[in-house]
């Protein structure tokens, strides 16, 4: 059980330290817990989120 809490803390720390906005960070946390959320949102919004995630990944080099 301790390992699970540690893992969640590390995930949250990574999301916060990656420099993404709070809205995207919250969305990512929700999608990790319930991936079906991503497919239930409108295509345009999903594309916007994908673009934001691409920008974050590109910033890591």
PDB file of C-alpha atoms in Angstrom:
ATOM      1  CA  UNK A   1       0.000   0.000   0.000  1.00  0.00           C
ATOM      2  CA  UNK A   2       2.871   2.388   0.731  1.00  0.00           C
ATOM      3  CA  UNK A   3       4.292   1.747  -2.729  1.00  0.00           C
ATOM      4  CA  UNK A   4       0.982   2.745  -4.309  1.00  0.00           C
ATOM      5  CA  UNK A   5       0.951   6.060  -2.449  1.00  0.00           C
ATOM      6  CA  UNK A   6       4.576   6.668  -3.369  1.00  0.00           C
ATOM      7  CA  UNK A   7       3.807   5.988  -7.041  1.00  0.00           C
ATOM      8  CA  UNK A   8       0.882   8.415  -7.069  1.00  0.00           C
ATOM      9  CA  UNK A   9       3.019  11.065  -5.406  1.00  0.00           C
ATOM     10  CA  UNK A  10       5.774  10.612  -7.980  1.00  0.00           C
ATOM     11  CA  UNK A  11       3.258  10.866 -10.827  1.00  0.00           C
ATOM     12  CA  UNK A  12       1.764  14.049  -9.390  1.00  0.00           C
ATOM     13  CA  UNK A  13       5.204  15.528  -8.785  1.00  0.00           C
ATOM     14  CA  UNK A  14       6.241  14.747 -12.350  1.00  0.00           C
ATOM     15  CA  UNK A  15       3.110  16.344 -13.784  1.00  0.00           C
ATOM     16  CA  UNK A  16       3.556  19.477 -11.679  1.00  0.00           C
ATOM     17  CA  UNK A  17       7.276  19.793 -12.414  1.00  0.00           C
ATOM     18  CA  UNK A  18       6.911  19.248 -16.160  1.00  0.00           C
ATOM     19  CA  UNK A  19       5.642  22.796 -16.606  1.00  0.00           C
ATOM     20  CA  UNK A  20       2.193  21.981 -17.950  1.00  0.00           C
ATOM     21  CA  UNK A  21      -0.833  24.004 -16.985  1.00  0.00           C
ATOM     22  CA  UNK A  22      -3.123  22.954 -14.138  1.00  0.00           C
ATOM     23  CA  UNK A  23      -6.028  22.168 -16.490  1.00  0.00           C
ATOM     24  CA  UNK A  24      -3.957  19.722 -18.542  1.00  0.00           C
ATOM     25  CA  UNK A  25      -2.401  18.269 -15.386  1.00  0.00           C
ATOM     26  CA  UNK A  26      -5.833  17.548 -13.919  1.00  0.00           C
ATOM     27  CA  UNK A  27      -6.996  16.032 -17.189  1.00  0.00           C
ATOM     28  CA  UNK A  28      -3.944  13.760 -17.327  1.00  0.00           C
ATOM     29  CA  UNK A  29      -4.548  12.555 -13.784  1.00  0.00           C
ATOM     30  CA  UNK A  30      -8.182  11.772 -14.636  1.00  0.00           C
ATOM     31  CA  UNK A  31      -7.165   9.919 -17.812  1.00  0.00           C
ATOM     32  CA  UNK A  32      -4.639   7.820 -15.942  1.00  0.00           C
ATOM     33  CA  UNK A  33      -7.395   6.663 -13.606  1.00  0.00           C
ATOM     34  CA  UNK A  34     -10.125   6.412 -16.276  1.00  0.00           C
ATOM     35  CA  UNK A  35      -8.696   6.295 -19.838  1.00  0.00           C
ATOM     36  CA  UNK A  36     -12.177   6.113 -21.380  1.00  0.00           C
ATOM     37  CA  UNK A  37     -12.625   9.811 -20.507  1.00  0.00           C
ATOM     38  CA  UNK A  38     -10.245  10.744 -23.334  1.00  0.00           C
ATOM     39  CA  UNK A  39     -12.433   9.076 -25.961  1.00  0.00           C
ATOM     40  CA  UNK A  40     -15.658  10.563 -24.641  1.00  0.00           C
ATOM     41  CA  UNK A  41     -14.665  14.198 -25.253  1.00  0.00           C
ATOM     42  CA  UNK A  42     -15.311  15.988 -28.573  1.00  0.00           C
ATOM     43  CA  UNK A  43     -12.725  15.502 -31.322  1.00  0.00           C
ATOM     44  CA  UNK A  44     -11.705  19.187 -31.403  1.00  0.00           C
ATOM     45  CA  UNK A  45     -11.026  19.256 -27.666  1.00  0.00           C
ATOM     46  CA  UNK A  46      -9.145  15.969 -27.859  1.00  0.00           C
ATOM     47  CA  UNK A  47      -6.975  17.365 -30.679  1.00  0.00           C
ATOM     48  CA  UNK A  48      -6.224  20.471 -28.578  1.00  0.00           C
ATOM     49  CA  UNK A  49      -5.158  18.282 -25.654  1.00  0.00           C
ATOM     50  CA  UNK A  50      -2.978  16.157 -27.939  1.00  0.00           C
ATOM     51  CA  UNK A  51      -1.280  19.317 -29.206  1.00  0.00           C
ATOM     52  CA  UNK A  52      -0.617  20.486 -25.649  1.00  0.00           C
ATOM     53  CA  UNK A  53       0.870  17.106 -24.754  1.00  0.00           C
ATOM     54  CA  UNK A  54       3.048  17.166 -27.897  1.00  0.00           C
ATOM     55  CA  UNK A  55       4.385  20.567 -26.858  1.00  0.00           C
ATOM     56  CA  UNK A  56       5.254  19.255 -23.398  1.00  0.00           C
ATOM     57  CA  UNK A  57       7.021  16.196 -24.818  1.00  0.00           C
ATOM     58  CA  UNK A  58       9.002  18.318 -27.291  1.00  0.00           C
ATOM     59  CA  UNK A  59      10.213  20.500 -24.422  1.00  0.00           C
ATOM     60  CA  UNK A  60      12.009  17.459 -22.969  1.00  0.00           C
ATOM     61  CA  UNK A  61      14.154  17.264 -26.089  1.00  0.00           C
TER      62      UNK A  61
END
